[in-house]
């Protein structure tokens, strides 16, 4: 099974960025732990701060991978382009957020992506990503 984690803007700052909200762990360290735990799954990670690069990656892998875990970060709330890409591709997408976006500012309550994803996991810290991996085994046979 091939699963990609795609992270959007500022997720590269995890560990240094607002630790009360996002925790103290660097994403790359966490990703290595995920790869060790889920060694039978082919897991890849891509991060970009650039909207078009996220769209390019969704298009590139969105017809061949079994699952995409997408934390589009701030673009979740603004990007018609990423929403259209999620709708266009064949690979199921699970939308992930580290924080509980509904417990935060009102501009974070709306996601342009949610109508076209398989489901949304938010508010469990870094464990949101792990729950997303586990969710794929329930609907990919
Ligand atoms: C986030 C929530 C977004 O509102 C925010 O812009 C982020 C991260 C999260 O993982 O909690 O950058 O997607």
mmCIF file of C-alpha atoms and ligand atoms in Angstrom:
data_model
loop_
_atom_site.group_PDB
_atom_site.id
_atom_site.type_symbol
_atom_site.label_atom_id
_atom_site.label_comp_id
_atom_site.label_asym_id
_atom_site.label_seq_id
_atom_site.Cartn_x
_atom_site.Cartn_y
_atom_site.Cartn_z
ATOM 1 C CA UNK A 1 0.000 0.000 0.000
ATOM 2 C CA UNK A 2 1.357 3.417 -1.016
ATOM 3 C CA UNK A 3 0.335 6.376 1.132
ATOM 4 C CA UNK A 4 1.591 9.959 0.851
ATOM 5 C CA UNK A 5 1.531 12.620 3.519
ATOM 6 C CA UNK A 6 1.326 16.060 1.926
ATOM 7 C CA UNK A 7 1.883 19.033 4.208
ATOM 8 C CA UNK A 8 1.256 22.660 3.352
ATOM 9 C CA UNK A 9 2.682 25.972 4.507
ATOM 10 C CA UNK A 10 4.531 26.321 7.807
ATOM 11 C CA UNK A 11 4.305 22.637 8.693
ATOM 12 C CA UNK A 12 8.079 22.599 8.132
ATOM 13 C CA UNK A 13 8.293 24.775 11.276
ATOM 14 C CA UNK A 14 6.714 22.174 13.571
ATOM 15 C CA UNK A 15 8.683 22.003 16.795
ATOM 16 C CA UNK A 16 9.478 25.718 16.689
ATOM 17 C CA UNK A 17 6.066 27.053 15.698
ATOM 18 C CA UNK A 18 3.463 27.880 18.401
ATOM 19 C CA UNK A 19 4.352 24.793 20.478
ATOM 20 C CA UNK A 20 1.274 25.178 22.706
ATOM 21 C CA UNK A 21 -0.874 24.514 19.630
ATOM 22 C CA UNK A 22 1.338 22.318 17.475
ATOM 23 C CA UNK A 23 3.597 20.558 20.001
ATOM 24 C CA UNK A 24 7.360 20.368 20.189
ATOM 25 C CA UNK A 25 8.145 17.597 17.730
ATOM 26 C CA UNK A 26 9.762 18.205 14.367
ATOM 27 C CA UNK A 27 7.740 16.620 11.524
ATOM 28 C CA UNK A 28 10.685 14.741 10.009
ATOM 29 C CA UNK A 29 11.455 13.004 13.340
ATOM 30 C CA UNK A 30 7.776 12.104 13.674
ATOM 31 C CA UNK A 31 7.690 10.864 10.062
ATOM 32 C CA UNK A 32 10.625 8.521 10.732
ATOM 33 C CA UNK A 33 8.713 7.083 13.720
ATOM 34 C CA UNK A 34 5.656 6.540 11.496
ATOM 35 C CA UNK A 35 7.783 4.766 8.877
ATOM 36 C CA UNK A 36 9.246 2.493 11.559
ATOM 37 C CA UNK A 37 5.807 1.696 13.014
ATOM 38 C CA UNK A 38 4.101 1.155 9.644
ATOM 39 C CA UNK A 39 7.022 -0.501 7.861
ATOM 40 C CA UNK A 40 4.753 -2.565 5.573
ATOM 41 C CA UNK A 41 3.226 0.601 4.104
ATOM 42 C CA UNK A 42 5.186 2.562 1.520
ATOM 43 C CA UNK A 43 4.980 6.007 3.100
ATOM 44 C CA UNK A 44 6.248 9.159 1.442
ATOM 45 C CA UNK A 45 6.230 12.749 2.677
ATOM 46 C CA UNK A 46 6.107 16.002 0.719
ATOM 47 C CA UNK A 47 5.940 19.513 2.169
ATOM 48 C CA UNK A 48 5.722 22.847 0.423
ATOM 49 C CA UNK A 49 4.899 26.410 1.326
ATOM 50 C CA UNK A 50 3.842 27.010 -2.283
ATOM 51 C CA UNK A 51 0.245 26.381 -3.361
ATOM 52 C CA UNK A 52 1.102 25.362 -6.949
ATOM 53 C CA UNK A 53 3.690 22.826 -5.773
ATOM 54 C CA UNK A 54 1.051 21.169 -3.587
ATOM 55 C CA UNK A 55 -1.294 21.006 -6.596
ATOM 56 C CA UNK A 56 1.495 19.561 -8.779
ATOM 57 C CA UNK A 57 2.180 16.829 -6.179
ATOM 58 C CA UNK A 58 -1.534 15.948 -5.872
ATOM 59 C CA UNK A 59 -1.738 15.627 -9.672
ATOM 60 C CA UNK A 60 1.494 13.612 -9.860
ATOM 61 C CA UNK A 61 0.545 10.939 -7.318
ATOM 62 C CA UNK A 62 -3.242 11.215 -7.342
ATOM 63 C CA UNK A 63 -3.773 8.467 -9.916
ATOM 64 C CA UNK A 64 -1.302 5.892 -8.599
ATOM 65 C CA UNK A 65 -1.179 6.058 -4.784
ATOM 66 C CA UNK A 66 -3.650 4.214 -2.549
ATOM 67 C CA UNK A 67 -4.160 7.126 -0.187
ATOM 68 C CA UNK A 68 -3.216 10.730 0.454
ATOM 69 C CA UNK A 69 -3.138 12.329 3.900
ATOM 70 C CA UNK A 70 -3.382 16.067 3.308
ATOM 71 C CA UNK A 71 -2.710 18.806 5.815
ATOM 72 C CA UNK A 72 -3.030 21.805 3.516
ATOM 73 C CA UNK A 73 -2.611 24.036 6.599
ATOM 74 C CA UNK A 74 -3.695 27.637 5.899
ATOM 75 C CA UNK A 75 -4.578 26.761 2.269
ATOM 76 C CA UNK A 76 -7.341 24.547 3.654
ATOM 77 C CA UNK A 77 -9.344 27.688 4.287
ATOM 78 C CA UNK A 78 -8.532 29.590 1.083
ATOM 79 C CA UNK A 79 -7.447 27.451 -1.865
ATOM 80 C CA UNK A 80 -9.945 26.734 -4.640
ATOM 81 C CA UNK A 81 -6.995 25.336 -6.639
ATOM 82 C CA UNK A 82 -6.165 22.657 -4.070
ATOM 83 C CA UNK A 83 -9.871 21.886 -3.592
ATOM 84 C CA UNK A 84 -10.252 21.384 -7.367
ATOM 85 C CA UNK A 85 -7.163 19.133 -7.453
ATOM 86 C CA UNK A 86 -8.541 16.985 -4.608
ATOM 87 C CA UNK A 87 -11.801 16.677 -6.560
ATOM 88 C CA UNK A 88 -10.016 15.826 -9.822
ATOM 89 C CA UNK A 89 -7.758 13.018 -8.638
ATOM 90 C CA UNK A 90 -8.730 9.375 -8.116
ATOM 91 C CA UNK A 91 -6.754 8.608 -4.934
ATOM 92 C CA UNK A 92 -8.863 9.041 -1.770
ATOM 93 C CA UNK A 93 -7.749 11.947 0.407
ATOM 94 C CA UNK A 94 -8.064 12.193 4.181
ATOM 95 C CA UNK A 95 -7.875 15.785 5.442
ATOM 96 C CA UNK A 96 -5.826 16.146 8.600
ATOM 97 C CA UNK A 97 -5.245 18.936 11.097
ATOM 98 C CA UNK A 98 -3.024 18.825 14.132
ATOM 99 C CA UNK A 99 -5.173 21.292 16.048
ATOM 100 C CA UNK A 100 -8.920 21.289 16.559
ATOM 101 C CA UNK A 101 -9.659 23.961 13.966
ATOM 102 C CA UNK A 102 -13.247 24.412 15.219
ATOM 103 C CA UNK A 103 -11.985 25.395 18.665
ATOM 104 C CA UNK A 104 -9.899 28.213 17.131
ATOM 105 C CA UNK A 105 -10.554 31.441 15.189
ATOM 106 C CA UNK A 106 -13.689 31.426 13.026
ATOM 107 C CA UNK A 107 -11.676 31.755 9.782
ATOM 108 C CA UNK A 108 -10.340 28.245 10.473
ATOM 109 C CA UNK A 109 -13.823 26.727 10.775
ATOM 110 C CA UNK A 110 -14.401 26.491 7.039
ATOM 111 C CA UNK A 111 -12.513 24.070 4.803
ATOM 112 C CA UNK A 112 -12.803 24.293 1.015
ATOM 113 C CA UNK A 113 -11.378 20.760 0.845
ATOM 114 C CA UNK A 114 -13.766 18.876 3.124
ATOM 115 C CA UNK A 115 -16.615 18.361 0.613
ATOM 116 C CA UNK A 116 -14.294 16.273 -1.595
ATOM 117 C CA UNK A 117 -12.318 14.260 0.933
ATOM 118 C CA UNK A 118 -13.037 10.846 2.355
ATOM 119 C CA UNK A 119 -13.024 12.237 5.900
ATOM 120 C CA UNK A 120 -11.484 14.753 8.254
ATOM 121 C CA UNK A 121 -9.323 14.071 11.324
ATOM 122 C CA UNK A 122 -8.470 17.068 13.492
ATOM 123 C CA UNK A 123 -7.424 17.921 17.009
ATOM 124 C CA UNK A 124 -5.345 14.900 18.019
ATOM 125 C CA UNK A 125 -1.949 16.543 17.645
ATOM 126 C CA UNK A 126 0.540 14.560 15.564
ATOM 127 C CA UNK A 127 -1.591 11.479 16.251
ATOM 128 C CA UNK A 128 -4.068 12.891 13.687
ATOM 129 C CA UNK A 129 -1.668 11.645 10.982
ATOM 130 C CA UNK A 130 -1.464 8.188 12.529
ATOM 131 C CA UNK A 131 -5.254 7.925 12.785
ATOM 132 C CA UNK A 132 -5.420 8.839 9.097
ATOM 133 C CA UNK A 133 -3.014 5.998 8.208
ATOM 134 C CA UNK A 134 -5.163 3.604 10.218
ATOM 135 C CA UNK A 135 -8.326 4.869 8.501
ATOM 136 C CA UNK A 136 -7.000 3.821 5.092
ATOM 137 C CA UNK A 137 -6.753 0.173 6.057
ATOM 138 C CA UNK A 138 -10.479 0.263 6.825
ATOM 139 C CA UNK A 139 -11.534 1.315 3.331
ATOM 140 C CA UNK A 140 -8.703 0.166 1.044
ATOM 141 C CA UNK A 141 -8.995 -3.550 0.378
HETATM 142 C C1 LIG B 1 -3.551 23.365 10.664
HETATM 143 C C2 LIG B 1 -4.678 24.344 11.012
HETATM 144 C C3 LIG B 1 -4.700 25.518 10.046
HETATM 145 O O1 LIG B 1 -5.756 26.404 10.372
HETATM 146 C C4 LIG B 1 -3.390 26.283 10.126
HETATM 147 O O2 LIG B 1 -3.364 27.330 9.200
HETATM 148 C C5 LIG B 1 -2.191 25.407 10.011
HETATM 149 C C6 LIG B 1 -2.201 24.063 10.587
HETATM 150 C C7 LIG B 1 -3.422 22.225 11.685
HETATM 151 O O3 LIG B 1 -2.764 21.246 11.355
HETATM 152 O O4 LIG B 1 -3.937 22.326 12.803
HETATM 153 O O5 LIG B 1 -1.145 25.838 9.514
HETATM 154 O O6 LIG B 1 -3.861 22.773 9.403
#
